mmCIF file of C-alpha atoms and ligand atoms in Angstrom:
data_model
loop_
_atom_site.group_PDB
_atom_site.id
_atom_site.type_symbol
_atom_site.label_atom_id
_atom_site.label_comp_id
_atom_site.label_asym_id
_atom_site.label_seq_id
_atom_site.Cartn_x
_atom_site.Cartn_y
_atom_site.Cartn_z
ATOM 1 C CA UNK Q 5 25.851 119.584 -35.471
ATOM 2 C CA UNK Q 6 25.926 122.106 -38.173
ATOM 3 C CA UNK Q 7 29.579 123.708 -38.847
ATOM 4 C CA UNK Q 8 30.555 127.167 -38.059
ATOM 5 C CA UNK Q 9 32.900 126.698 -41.143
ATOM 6 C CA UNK Q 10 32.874 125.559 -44.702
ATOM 7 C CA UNK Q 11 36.623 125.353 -46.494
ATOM 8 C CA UNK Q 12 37.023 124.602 -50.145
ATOM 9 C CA UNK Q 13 39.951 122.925 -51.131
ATOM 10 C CA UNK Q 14 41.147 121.656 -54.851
ATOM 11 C CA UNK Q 15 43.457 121.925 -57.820
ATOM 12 C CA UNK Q 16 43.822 125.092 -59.456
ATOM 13 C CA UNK Q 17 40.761 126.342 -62.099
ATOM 14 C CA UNK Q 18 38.687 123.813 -59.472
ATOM 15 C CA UNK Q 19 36.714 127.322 -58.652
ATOM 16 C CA UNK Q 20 37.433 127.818 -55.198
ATOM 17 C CA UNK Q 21 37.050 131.098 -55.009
ATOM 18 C CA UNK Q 22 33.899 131.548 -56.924
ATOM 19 C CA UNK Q 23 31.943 128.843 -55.413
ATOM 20 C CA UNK Q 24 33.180 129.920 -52.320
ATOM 21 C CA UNK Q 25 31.506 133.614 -52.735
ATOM 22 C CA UNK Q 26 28.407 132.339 -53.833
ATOM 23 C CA UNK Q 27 28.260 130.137 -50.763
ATOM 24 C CA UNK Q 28 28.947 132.578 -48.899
ATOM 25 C CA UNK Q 29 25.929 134.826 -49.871
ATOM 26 C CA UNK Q 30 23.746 131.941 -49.861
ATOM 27 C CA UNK Q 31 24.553 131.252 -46.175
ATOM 28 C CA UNK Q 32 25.095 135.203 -45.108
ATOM 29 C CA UNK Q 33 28.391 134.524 -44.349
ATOM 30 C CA UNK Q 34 31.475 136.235 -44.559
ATOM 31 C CA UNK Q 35 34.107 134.534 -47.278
ATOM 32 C CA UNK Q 36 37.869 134.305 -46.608
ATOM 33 C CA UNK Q 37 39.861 133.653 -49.591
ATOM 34 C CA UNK Q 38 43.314 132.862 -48.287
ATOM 35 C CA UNK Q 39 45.222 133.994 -51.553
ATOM 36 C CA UNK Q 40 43.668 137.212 -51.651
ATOM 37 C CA UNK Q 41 44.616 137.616 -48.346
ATOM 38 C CA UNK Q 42 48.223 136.950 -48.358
ATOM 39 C CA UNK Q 43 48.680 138.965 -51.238
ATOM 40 C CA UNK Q 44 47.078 141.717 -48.081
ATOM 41 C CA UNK Q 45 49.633 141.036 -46.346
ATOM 42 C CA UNK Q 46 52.269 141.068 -48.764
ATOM 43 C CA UNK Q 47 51.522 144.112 -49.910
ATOM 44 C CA UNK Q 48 52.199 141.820 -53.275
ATOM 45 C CA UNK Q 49 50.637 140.198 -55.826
ATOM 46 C CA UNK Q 50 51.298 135.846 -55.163
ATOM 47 C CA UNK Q 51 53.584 135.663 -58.588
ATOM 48 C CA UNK Q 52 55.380 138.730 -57.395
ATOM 49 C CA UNK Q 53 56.224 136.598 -53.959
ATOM 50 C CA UNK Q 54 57.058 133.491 -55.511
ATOM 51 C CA UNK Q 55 59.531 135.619 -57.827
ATOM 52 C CA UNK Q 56 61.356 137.732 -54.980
ATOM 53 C CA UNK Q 57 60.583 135.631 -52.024
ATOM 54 C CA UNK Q 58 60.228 131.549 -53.383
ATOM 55 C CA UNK Q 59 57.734 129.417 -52.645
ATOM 56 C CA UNK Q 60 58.556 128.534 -49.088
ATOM 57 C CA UNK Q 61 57.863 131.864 -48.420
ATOM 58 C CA UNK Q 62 55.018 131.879 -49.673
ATOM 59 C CA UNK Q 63 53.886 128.381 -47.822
ATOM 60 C CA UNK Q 64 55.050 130.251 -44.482
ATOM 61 C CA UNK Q 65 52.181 133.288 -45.310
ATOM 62 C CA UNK Q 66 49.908 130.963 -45.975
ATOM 63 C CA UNK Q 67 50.012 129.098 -43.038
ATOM 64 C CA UNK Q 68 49.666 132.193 -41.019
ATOM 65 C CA UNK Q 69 46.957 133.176 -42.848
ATOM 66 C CA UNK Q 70 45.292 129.901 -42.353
ATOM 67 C CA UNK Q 71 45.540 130.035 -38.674
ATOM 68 C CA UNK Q 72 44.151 133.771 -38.253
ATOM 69 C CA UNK Q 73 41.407 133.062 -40.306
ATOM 70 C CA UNK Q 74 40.877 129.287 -38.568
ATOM 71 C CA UNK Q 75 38.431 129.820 -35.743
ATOM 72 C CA UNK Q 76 36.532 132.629 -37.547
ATOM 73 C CA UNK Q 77 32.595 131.854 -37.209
ATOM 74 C CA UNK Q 78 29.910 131.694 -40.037
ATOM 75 C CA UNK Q 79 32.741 131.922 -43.309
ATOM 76 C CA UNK Q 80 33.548 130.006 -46.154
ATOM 77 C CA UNK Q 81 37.249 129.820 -46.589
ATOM 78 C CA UNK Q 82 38.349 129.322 -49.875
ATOM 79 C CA UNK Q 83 41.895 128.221 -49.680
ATOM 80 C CA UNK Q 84 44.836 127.830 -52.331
ATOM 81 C CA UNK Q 85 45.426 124.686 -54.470
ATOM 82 C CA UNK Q 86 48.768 123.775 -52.262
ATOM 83 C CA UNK Q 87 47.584 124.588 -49.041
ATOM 84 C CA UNK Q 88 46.541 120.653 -48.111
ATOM 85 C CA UNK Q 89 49.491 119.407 -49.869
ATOM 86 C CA UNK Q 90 51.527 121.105 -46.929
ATOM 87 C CA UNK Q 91 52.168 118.859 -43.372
ATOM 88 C CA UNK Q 92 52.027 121.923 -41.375
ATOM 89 C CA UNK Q 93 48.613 122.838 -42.272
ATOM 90 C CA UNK Q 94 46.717 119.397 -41.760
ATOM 91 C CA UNK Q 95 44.821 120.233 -38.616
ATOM 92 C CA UNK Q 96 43.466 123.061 -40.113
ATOM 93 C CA UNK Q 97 41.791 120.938 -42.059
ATOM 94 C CA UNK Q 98 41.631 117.937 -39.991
ATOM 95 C CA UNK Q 99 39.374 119.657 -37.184
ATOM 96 C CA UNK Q 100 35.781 118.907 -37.842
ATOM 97 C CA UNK Q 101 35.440 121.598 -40.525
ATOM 98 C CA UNK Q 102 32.923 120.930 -43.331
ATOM 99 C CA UNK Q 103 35.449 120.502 -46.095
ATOM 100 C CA UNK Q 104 34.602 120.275 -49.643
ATOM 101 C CA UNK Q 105 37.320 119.196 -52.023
ATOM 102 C CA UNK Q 106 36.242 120.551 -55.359
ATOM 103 C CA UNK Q 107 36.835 118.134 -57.896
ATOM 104 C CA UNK Q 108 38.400 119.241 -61.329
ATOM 105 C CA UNK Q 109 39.766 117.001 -64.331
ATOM 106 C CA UNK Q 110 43.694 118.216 -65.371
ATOM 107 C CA UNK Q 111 42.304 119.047 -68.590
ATOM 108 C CA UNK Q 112 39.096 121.540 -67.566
ATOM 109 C CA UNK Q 113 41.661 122.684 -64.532
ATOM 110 C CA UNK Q 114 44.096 124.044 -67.637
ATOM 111 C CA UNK Q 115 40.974 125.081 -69.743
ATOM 112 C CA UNK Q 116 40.177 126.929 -66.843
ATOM 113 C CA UNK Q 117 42.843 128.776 -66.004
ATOM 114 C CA UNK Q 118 43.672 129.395 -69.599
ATOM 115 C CA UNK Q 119 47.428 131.643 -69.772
ATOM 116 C CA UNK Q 120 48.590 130.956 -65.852
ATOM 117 C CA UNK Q 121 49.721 134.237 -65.429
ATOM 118 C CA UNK Q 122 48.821 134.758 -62.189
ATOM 119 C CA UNK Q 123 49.422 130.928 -61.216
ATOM 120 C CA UNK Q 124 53.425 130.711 -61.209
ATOM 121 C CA UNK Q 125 53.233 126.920 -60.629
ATOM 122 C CA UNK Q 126 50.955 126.398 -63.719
ATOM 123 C CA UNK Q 127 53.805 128.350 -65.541
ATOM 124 C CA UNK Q 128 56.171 124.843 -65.121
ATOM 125 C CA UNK Q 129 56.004 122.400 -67.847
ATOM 126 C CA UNK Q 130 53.197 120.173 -68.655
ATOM 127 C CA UNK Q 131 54.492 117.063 -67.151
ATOM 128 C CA UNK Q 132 55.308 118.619 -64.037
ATOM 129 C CA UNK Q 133 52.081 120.362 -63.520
ATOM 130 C CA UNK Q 134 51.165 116.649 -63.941
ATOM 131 C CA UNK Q 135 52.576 115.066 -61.402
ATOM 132 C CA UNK Q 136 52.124 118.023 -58.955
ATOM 133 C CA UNK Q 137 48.351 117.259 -59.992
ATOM 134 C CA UNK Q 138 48.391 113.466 -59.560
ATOM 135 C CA UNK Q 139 50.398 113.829 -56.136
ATOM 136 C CA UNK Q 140 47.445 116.081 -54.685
ATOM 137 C CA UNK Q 141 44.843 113.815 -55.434
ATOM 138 C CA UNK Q 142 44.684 111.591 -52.736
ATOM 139 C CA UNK Q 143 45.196 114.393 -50.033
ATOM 140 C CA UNK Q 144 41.943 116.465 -51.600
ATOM 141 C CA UNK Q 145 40.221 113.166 -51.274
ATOM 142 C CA UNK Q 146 40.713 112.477 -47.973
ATOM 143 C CA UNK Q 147 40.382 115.559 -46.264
ATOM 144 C CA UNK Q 148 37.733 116.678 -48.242
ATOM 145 C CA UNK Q 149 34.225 115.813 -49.765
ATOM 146 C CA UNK Q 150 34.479 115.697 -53.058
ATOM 147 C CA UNK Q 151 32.279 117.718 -55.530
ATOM 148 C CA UNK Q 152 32.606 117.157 -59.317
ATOM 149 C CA UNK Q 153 33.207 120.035 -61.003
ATOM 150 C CA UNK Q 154 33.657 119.033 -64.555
ATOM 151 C CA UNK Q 155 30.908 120.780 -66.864
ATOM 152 C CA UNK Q 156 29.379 122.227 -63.949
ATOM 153 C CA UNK Q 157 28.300 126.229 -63.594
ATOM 154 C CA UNK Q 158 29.877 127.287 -60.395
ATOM 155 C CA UNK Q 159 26.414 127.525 -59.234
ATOM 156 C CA UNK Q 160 25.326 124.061 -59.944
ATOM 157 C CA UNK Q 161 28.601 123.216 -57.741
ATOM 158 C CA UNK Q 162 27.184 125.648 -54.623
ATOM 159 C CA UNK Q 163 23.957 124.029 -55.170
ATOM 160 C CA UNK Q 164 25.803 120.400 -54.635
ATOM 161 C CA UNK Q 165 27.792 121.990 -51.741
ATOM 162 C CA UNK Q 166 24.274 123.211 -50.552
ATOM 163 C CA UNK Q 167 23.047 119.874 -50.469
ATOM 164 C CA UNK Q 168 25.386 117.872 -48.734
ATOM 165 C CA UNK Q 169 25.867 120.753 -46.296
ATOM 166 C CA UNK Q 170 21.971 120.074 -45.525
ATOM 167 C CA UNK Q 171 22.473 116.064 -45.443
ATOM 168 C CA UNK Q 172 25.916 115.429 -44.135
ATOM 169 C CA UNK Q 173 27.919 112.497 -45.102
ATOM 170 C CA UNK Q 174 30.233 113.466 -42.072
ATOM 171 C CA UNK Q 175 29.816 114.584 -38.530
ATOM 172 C CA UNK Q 176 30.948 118.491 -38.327
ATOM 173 C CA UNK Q 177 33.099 118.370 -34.453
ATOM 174 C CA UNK Q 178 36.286 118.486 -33.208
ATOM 175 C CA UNK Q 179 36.551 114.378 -33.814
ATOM 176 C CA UNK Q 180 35.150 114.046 -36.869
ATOM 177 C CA UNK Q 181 36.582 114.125 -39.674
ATOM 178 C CA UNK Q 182 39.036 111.446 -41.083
HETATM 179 C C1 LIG W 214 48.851 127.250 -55.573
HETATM 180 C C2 LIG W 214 47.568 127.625 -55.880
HETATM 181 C C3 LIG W 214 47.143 129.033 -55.979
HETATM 182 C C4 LIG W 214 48.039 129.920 -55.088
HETATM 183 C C5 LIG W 214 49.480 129.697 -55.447
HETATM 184 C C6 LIG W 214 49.916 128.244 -55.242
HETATM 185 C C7 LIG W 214 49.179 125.816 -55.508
HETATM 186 O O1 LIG W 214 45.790 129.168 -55.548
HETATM 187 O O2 LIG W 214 47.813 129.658 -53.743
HETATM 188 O O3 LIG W 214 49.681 130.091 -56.789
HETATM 189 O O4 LIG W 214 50.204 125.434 -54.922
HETATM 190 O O5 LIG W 214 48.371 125.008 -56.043
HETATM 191 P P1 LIG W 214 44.515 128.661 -56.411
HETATM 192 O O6 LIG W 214 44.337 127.203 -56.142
HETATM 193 O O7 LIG W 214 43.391 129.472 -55.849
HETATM 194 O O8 LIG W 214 44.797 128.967 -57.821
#
């Protein structure tokens, strides 16, 4: 069965986002990317809401911006480093979705995403950007398929995605994924 859905899922720097919009015109698709579109909603820019409205907040758009964008057809949703990490939004990604867990290394993630500006929980100290790192690890894994990213183009990673998309590990329905 092939999906009606592909969601990306991973650390921060994993390249969600950009792998997710070249998917997307590879399969003529439409892309969601969730944090663009809470910061929609918002009216607000995500470091703004963590600032003036804390990060539960911020989990609570998220989730509603998972489920309005959950049974859209033909889109790649590229969704926010946390957004696995948080109970309430498992079966959104529990539901036979082709998920891709975009591997990244702590050190290409920070390489990556270079000053954190715009990433307020990359802005903590190193050891807690650590563990919040080493505690999503196993979620990524198991609700995802993981992709290496590490001294990959973003295109090489599509091309992977690509692949496996064409020769599934997992069966795409309702009961099949973990
Ligand atoms: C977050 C990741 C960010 C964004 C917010 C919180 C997280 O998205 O949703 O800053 O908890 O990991 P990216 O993974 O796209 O940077």
């Amino acid at each position: 069965m092939s999906p009606d859905r592909v969601i990306l899922i991973g650390f921060m720097g994993s390249g969600k986002s950009t792998v997710g919009r070249i998917l997307a015109d590879r399969l003529g698709w439409e892309l969601a990317d969730t944090d663009a579109l809470i910061e929609e909603r918002a009216g607000a820019p995500i470091p703004r809401i963590f600032r003036e409205q804390g990060e539960p907040a911020f989990r609570a758009m998220e989730s509603q911006v998972l489920a309005a964008v959950a049974d859209r057809r033909r889109s790649v949703i590229a969704t926010g480093g946390g957004a696995p990490a948080h109970p309430p939004n498992r079966t959104f990604f529990t539901r036979g979705d082709a998920v891709f867990h975009l591997r990244v290394s702590l050190k290409a993630a920070r390489e990556r995403t270079g000053e954190n500006a715009d990433r307020p929980l990359l802005a903590q100290d190193p050891e807690s950007v650590r563990r919040l790192y080493q505690g999503r690890q196993s979620v990524y894994e198991e609700l995802g398929q993981s992709v290496d990213t590490d001294g990959k183009t973003p295109d090489d990673v599509a091309d992977e995605v690509m692949r496996l998309l064409r020769n599934p590990r997992r069966n795409y329905s309702p009961e099949g994924n973990v």
